[in-house]
Coordinates of C-alpha atoms in Angstrom, one line a residue:
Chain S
X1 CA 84.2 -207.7 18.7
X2 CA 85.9 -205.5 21.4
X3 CA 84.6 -202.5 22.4
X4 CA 87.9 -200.8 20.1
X5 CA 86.6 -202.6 17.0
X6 CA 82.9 -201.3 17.6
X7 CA 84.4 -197.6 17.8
X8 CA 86.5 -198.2 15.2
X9 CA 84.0 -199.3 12.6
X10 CA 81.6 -196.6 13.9
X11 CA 84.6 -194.0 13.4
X12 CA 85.1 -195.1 9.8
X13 CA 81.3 -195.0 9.2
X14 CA 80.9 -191.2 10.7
X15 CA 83.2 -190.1 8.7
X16 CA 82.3 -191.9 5.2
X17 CA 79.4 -190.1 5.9
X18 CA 80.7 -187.0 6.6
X19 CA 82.8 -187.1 3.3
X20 CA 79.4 -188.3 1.5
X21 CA 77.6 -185.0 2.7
X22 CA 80.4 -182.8 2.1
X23 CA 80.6 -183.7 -1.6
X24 CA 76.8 -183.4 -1.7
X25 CA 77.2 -179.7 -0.4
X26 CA 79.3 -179.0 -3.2
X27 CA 77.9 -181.0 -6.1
X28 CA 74.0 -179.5 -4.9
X29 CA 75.6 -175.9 -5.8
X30 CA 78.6 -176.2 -8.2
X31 CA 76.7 -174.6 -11.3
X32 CA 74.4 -172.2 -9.0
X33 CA 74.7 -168.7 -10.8
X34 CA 74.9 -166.0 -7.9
X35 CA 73.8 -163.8 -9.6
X36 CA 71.3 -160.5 -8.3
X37 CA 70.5 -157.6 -9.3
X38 CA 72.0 -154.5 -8.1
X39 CA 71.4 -150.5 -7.8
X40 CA 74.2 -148.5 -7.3
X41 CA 74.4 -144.5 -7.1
X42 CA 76.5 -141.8 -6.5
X43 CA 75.8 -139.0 -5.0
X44 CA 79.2 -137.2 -4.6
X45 CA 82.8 -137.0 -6.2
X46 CA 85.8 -135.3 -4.6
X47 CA 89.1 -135.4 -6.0
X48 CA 92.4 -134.1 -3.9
X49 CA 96.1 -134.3 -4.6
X50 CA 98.6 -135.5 -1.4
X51 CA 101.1 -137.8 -0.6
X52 CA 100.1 -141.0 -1.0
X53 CA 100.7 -142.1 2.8
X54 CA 99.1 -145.4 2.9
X55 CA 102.0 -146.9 0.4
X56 CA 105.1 -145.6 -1.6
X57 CA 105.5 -141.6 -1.0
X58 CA 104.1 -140.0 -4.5
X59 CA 101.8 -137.3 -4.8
X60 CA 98.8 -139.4 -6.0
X61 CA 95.2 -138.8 -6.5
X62 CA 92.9 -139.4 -4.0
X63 CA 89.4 -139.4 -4.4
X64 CA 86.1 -139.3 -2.3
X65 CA 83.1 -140.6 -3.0
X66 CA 79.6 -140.7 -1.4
X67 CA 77.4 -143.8 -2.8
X68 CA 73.9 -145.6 -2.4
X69 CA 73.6 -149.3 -2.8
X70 CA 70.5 -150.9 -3.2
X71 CA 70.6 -155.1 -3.5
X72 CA 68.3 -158.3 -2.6
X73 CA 70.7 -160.8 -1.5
X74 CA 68.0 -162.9 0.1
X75 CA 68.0 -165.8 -2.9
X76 CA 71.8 -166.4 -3.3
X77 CA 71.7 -167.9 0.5
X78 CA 70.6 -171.8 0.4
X79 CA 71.9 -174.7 2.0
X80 CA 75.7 -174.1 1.0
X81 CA 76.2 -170.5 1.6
X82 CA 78.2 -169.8 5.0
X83 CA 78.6 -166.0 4.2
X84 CA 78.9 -163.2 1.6
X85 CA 82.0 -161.5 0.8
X86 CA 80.4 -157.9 -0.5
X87 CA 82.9 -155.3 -2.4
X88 CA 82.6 -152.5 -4.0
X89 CA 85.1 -152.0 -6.4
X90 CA 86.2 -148.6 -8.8
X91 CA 87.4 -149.7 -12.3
X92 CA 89.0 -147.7 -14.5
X93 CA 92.2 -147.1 -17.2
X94 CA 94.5 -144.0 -16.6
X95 CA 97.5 -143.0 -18.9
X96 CA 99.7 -145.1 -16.4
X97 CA 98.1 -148.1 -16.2
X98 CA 95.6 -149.9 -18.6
X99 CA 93.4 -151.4 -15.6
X100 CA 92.9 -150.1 -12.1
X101 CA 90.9 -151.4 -10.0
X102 CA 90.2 -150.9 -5.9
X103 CA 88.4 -151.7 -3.5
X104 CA 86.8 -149.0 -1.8
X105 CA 84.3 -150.8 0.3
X106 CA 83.3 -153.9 1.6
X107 CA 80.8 -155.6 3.8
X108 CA 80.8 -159.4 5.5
X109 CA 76.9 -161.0 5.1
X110 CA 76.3 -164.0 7.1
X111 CA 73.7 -166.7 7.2
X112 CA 71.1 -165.2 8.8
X113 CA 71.7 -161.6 8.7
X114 CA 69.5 -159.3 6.6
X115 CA 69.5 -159.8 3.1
X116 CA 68.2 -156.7 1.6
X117 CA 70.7 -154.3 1.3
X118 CA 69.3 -150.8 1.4
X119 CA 72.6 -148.3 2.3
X120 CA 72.3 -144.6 1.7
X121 CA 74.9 -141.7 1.7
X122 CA 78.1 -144.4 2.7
X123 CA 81.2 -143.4 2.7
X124 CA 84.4 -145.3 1.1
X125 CA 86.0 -147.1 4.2
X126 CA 89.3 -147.9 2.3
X127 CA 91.3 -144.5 1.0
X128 CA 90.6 -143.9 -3.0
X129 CA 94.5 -143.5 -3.8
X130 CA 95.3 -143.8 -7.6
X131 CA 98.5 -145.3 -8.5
X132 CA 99.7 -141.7 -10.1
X133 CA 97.6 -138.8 -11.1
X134 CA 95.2 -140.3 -13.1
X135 CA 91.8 -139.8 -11.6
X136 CA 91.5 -136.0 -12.7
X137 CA 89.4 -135.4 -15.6
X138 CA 89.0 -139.4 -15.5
X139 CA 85.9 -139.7 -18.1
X140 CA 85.1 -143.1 -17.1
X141 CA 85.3 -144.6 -13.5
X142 CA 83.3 -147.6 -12.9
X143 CA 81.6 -148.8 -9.8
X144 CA 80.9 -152.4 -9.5
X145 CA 79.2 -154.7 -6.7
X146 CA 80.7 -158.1 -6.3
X147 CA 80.7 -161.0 -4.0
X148 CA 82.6 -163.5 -2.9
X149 CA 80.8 -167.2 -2.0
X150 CA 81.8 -168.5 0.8
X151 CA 80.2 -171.8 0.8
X152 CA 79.9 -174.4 4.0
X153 CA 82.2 -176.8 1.4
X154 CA 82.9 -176.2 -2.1
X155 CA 83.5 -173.7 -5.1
X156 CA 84.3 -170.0 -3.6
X157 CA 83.5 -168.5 -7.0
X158 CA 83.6 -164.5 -7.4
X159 CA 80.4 -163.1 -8.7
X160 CA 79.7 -159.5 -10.3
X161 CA 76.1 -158.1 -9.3
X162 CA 74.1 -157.0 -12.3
X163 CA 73.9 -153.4 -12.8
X164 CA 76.8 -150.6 -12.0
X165 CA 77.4 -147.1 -12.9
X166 CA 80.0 -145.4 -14.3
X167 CA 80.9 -142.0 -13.3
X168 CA 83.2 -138.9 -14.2
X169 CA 85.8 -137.2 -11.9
X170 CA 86.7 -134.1 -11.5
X171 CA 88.8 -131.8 -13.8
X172 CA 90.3 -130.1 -10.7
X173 CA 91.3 -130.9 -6.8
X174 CA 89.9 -129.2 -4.0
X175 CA 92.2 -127.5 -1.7
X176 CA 92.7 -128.8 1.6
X177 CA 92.3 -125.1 3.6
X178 CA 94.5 -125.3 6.4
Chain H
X1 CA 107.5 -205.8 21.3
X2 CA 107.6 -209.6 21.7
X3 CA 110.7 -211.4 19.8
X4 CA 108.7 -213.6 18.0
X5 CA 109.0 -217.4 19.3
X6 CA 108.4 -219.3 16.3
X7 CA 107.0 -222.5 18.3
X8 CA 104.1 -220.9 20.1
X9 CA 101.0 -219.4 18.4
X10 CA 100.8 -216.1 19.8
X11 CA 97.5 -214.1 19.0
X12 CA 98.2 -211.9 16.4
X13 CA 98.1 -208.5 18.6
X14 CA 99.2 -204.8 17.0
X15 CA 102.2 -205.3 19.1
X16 CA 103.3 -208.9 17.6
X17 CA 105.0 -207.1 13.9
X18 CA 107.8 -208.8 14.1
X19 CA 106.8 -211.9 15.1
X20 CA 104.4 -211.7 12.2
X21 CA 107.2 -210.7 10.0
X22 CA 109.1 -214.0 10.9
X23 CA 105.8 -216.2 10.3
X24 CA 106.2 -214.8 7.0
X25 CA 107.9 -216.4 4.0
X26 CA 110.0 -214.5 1.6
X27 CA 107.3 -213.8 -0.9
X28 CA 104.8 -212.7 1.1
X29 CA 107.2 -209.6 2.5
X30 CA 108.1 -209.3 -0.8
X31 CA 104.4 -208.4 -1.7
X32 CA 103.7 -206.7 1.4
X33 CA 106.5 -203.9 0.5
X34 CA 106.0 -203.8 -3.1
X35 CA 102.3 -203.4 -1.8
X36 CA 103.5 -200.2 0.4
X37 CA 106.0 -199.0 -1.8
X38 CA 102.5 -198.9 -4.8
X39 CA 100.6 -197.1 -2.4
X40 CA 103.4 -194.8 -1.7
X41 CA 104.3 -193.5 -5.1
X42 CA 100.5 -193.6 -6.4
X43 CA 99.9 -190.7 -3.8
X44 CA 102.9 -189.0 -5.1
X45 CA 101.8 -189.1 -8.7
X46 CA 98.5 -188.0 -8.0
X47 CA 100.2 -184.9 -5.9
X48 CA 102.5 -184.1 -8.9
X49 CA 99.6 -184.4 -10.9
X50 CA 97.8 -181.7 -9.3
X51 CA 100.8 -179.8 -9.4
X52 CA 100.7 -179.9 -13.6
X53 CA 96.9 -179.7 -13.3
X54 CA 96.2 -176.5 -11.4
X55 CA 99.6 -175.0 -12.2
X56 CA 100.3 -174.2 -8.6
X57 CA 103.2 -175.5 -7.0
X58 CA 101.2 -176.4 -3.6
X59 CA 97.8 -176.9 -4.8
X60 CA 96.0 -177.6 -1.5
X61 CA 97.0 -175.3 1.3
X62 CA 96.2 -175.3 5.2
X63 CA 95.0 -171.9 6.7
X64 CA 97.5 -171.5 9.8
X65 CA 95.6 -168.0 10.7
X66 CA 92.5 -166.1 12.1
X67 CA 93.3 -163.0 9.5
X68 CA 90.6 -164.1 7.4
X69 CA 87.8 -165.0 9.6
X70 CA 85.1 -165.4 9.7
X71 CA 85.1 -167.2 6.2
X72 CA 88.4 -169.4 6.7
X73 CA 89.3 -170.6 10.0
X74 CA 92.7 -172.3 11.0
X75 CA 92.9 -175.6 9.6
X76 CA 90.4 -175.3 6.8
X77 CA 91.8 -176.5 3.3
X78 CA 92.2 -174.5 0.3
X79 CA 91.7 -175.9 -3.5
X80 CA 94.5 -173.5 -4.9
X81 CA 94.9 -172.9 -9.3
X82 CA 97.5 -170.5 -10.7
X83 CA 96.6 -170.6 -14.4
X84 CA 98.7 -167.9 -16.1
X85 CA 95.7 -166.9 -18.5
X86 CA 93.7 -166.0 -15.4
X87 CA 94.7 -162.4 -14.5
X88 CA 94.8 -160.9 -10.8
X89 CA 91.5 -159.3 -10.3
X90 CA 90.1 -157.2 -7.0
X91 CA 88.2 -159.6 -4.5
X92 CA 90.1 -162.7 -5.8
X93 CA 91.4 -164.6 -2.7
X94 CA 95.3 -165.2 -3.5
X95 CA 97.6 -167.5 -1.5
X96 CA 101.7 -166.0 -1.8
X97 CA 104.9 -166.0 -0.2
X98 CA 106.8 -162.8 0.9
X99 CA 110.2 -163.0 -0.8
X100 CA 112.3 -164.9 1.5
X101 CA 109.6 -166.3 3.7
X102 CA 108.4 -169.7 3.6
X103 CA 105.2 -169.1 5.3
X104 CA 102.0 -169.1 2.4
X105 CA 99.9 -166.2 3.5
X106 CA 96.3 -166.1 2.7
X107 CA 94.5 -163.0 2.1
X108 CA 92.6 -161.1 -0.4
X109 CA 93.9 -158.4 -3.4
X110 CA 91.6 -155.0 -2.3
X111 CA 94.0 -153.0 -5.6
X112 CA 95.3 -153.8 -9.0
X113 CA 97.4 -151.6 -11.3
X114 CA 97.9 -153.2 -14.8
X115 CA 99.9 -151.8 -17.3
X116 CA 99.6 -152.2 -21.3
X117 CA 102.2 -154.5 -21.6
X118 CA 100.2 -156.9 -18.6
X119 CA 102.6 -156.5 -16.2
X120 CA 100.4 -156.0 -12.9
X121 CA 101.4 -155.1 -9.2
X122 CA 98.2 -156.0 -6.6
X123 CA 97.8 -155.3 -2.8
X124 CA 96.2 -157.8 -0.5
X125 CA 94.6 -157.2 3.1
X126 CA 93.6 -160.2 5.2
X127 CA 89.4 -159.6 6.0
X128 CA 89.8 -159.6 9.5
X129 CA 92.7 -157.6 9.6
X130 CA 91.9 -153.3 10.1
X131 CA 94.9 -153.0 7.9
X132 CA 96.2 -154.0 4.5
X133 CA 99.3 -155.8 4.2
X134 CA 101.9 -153.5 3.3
X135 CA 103.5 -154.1 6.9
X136 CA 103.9 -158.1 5.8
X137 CA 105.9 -157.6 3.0
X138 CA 109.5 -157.0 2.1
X139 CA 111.0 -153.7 3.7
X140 CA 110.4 -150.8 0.8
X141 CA 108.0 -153.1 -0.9
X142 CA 104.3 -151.7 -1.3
X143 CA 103.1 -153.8 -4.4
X144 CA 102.9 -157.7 -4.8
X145 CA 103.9 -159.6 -8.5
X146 CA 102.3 -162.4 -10.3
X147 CA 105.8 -164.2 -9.2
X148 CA 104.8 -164.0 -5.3
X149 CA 101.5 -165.7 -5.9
X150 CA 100.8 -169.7 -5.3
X151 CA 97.9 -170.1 -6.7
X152 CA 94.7 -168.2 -6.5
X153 CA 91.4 -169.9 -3.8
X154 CA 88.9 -172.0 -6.0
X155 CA 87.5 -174.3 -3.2
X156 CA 87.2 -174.8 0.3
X157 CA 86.9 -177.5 2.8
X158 CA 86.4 -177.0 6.3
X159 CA 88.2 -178.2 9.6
X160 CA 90.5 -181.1 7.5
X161 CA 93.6 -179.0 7.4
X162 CA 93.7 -179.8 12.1
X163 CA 95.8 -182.6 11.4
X164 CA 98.4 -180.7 10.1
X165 CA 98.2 -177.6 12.4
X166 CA 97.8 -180.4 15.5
X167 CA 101.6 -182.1 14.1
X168 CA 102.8 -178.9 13.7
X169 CA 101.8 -177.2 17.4
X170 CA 102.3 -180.7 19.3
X171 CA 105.4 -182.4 17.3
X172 CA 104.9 -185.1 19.8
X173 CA 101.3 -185.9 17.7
X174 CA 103.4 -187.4 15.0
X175 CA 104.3 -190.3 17.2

């Protein structure tokens, strides 16, 4: 019963309990659904025509967009939720490609942060580039909301916010006056 | 470590093995290593088995980097699967190797460009980072493939993955 036999057994017993908790974490909020409600609007398209400088040198589309979001995140947080992973993603199917999709925004929500999301008049932060010159006279662009789970142990599932909006482009670019 | 003197009984301290081993009879060590050698290739079968299970070749990874904080933090563990069926979709957190690299990189697809045949080329860009990823991969090469992927991030565990980070800083750790 030496002192290295007491911390020992207490060792093994902290962290049987830890491993108890853990897998209580995760089984509490396995089959959660995370999923809210969300507005989404647009208030302004732009479509231009450059060199596509983030990536391989093409002329590509590039589009601008000005959007609103309006979301109550507040009941996805519980016990398991370390942080949000919010995007904002543009879906659609050009002559190129059957399914695009990009990210053109995105947002990190931690515990304890606001909850109600109330933007207005954002702009994208990532660059709208198509892969080719698709997005003119694109009928159909979808905007979506989605998150990413981040939980303190468990399932890191991806979850789609109820309620996007779908938009048109443009039939011609602007020109950049220079 | 004490040659073990058969005659006197020593207390049986972690030091004593191979006096211990001596004490022994022949079936006894017998039993002890078939014992080990049990233990040994039930952990590989259950590794393998994941392997089949989730499809990935390295189903649980470590995260050796900050470029994803402040959701993964170096040594967290990561429950990869990399069923075919399941496409590459934006937001998805994907695990891959840059051709001719053996370090797994962790970070997550921000663009996807599928053609009609299913054929799809993604981007990825670590949270943290201000940048996407474009500057990790090959020279010339803007656009990842199904073939560079791992496996994709279903679950998460925190802190476990310090063993291994701890081994792999301090090789001295092993001993």
């Amino acid at each position: 019963n030496t002192v290295l036999s007491r911390a020992n057994s207490l060792f093994a017993f902290s962290l049987s309990v830890m491993a108890a908790l853990t897998f209580g974490c995760f089984i509490t909020t396995a089959f959660k659904d995370r999923s809210v409600p969300v507005r989404l609007h647009v208030s302004r398209i732009m479509l231009k025509n450059v060199e596509d400088f983030t990536g391989p040198r093409e002329r590509s589309d590039l589009g601008f967009i000005t959007f609103d979001i309006t979301a109550d995140l507040e009941n996805i947080f519980d016990w398991n939720v370390k942080q949000l992973f919010l995007y904002l993603s543009a879906e659609y199917s050009t002559k190129n490609n059957a399914l695009n999709q990009v990210v053109l925004w995105d947002k990190i929500v931690l515990r304890g942060d606001n909850p109600k999301l109330l933007l207005k008049d954002m702009k994208t932060k990532y660059f709208f580039f198509d892969d080719g010159n698709g997005l003119k006279g694109n009928r159909n662009v979808t905007l979506t909301l989605s998150w990413n789970v981040v939980p303190n142990a468990g399932i890191l599932p991806l979850v789609t916010g109820s309620g996007h909006v779908s938009v048109p482009f443009p039939d011609t670019y602007e020109i950049t006056k220079s | 470590v004490r040659a073990g003197s058969v005659g006197t009984h020593l207390p049986a301290s972690g030091w004593d093995i191979f006096g211990d081993l001596r004490k022994m009879n022949k079936r006894q060590l017998y039993y002890q290593v078939l014992n080990f050698a049990m233990i040994v290739s039930s952990a590989l079968m259950i590794w393998k088995g994941l392997i089949v299970l989730t499809g990935s070749e390295s189903p649980i990874v470590v995260v050796l980097s900050g470029s994803m904080e402040p959701a993964f933090h170096r040594g967290d563990l990561l429950f990869l699967t990399n069923f075919r069926e399941d496409p590459i979709r934006a937001g998805e957190i994907v695990v891959f190797k840059v051709e001719g690299r053996d370090i797994p990189i962790v970070h997550r697809v921000i663009k996807v460009h599928e053609k009609q045949n299913g054929h799809i080329k993604f981007l990825t860009k670590g949270d943290n980072n201000a940048v996407d990823d474009r500057g990790l991969y090959k020279q010339g090469q803007h656009w990842l493939e199904k073939k560079d992927v791992v496996g994709r991030a279903r679950g998460f565990v925190p802190y476990i993955g310090i063993v291994t980070i701890l081994m792999n800083d301090y090789p001295k750790f092993k001993y």
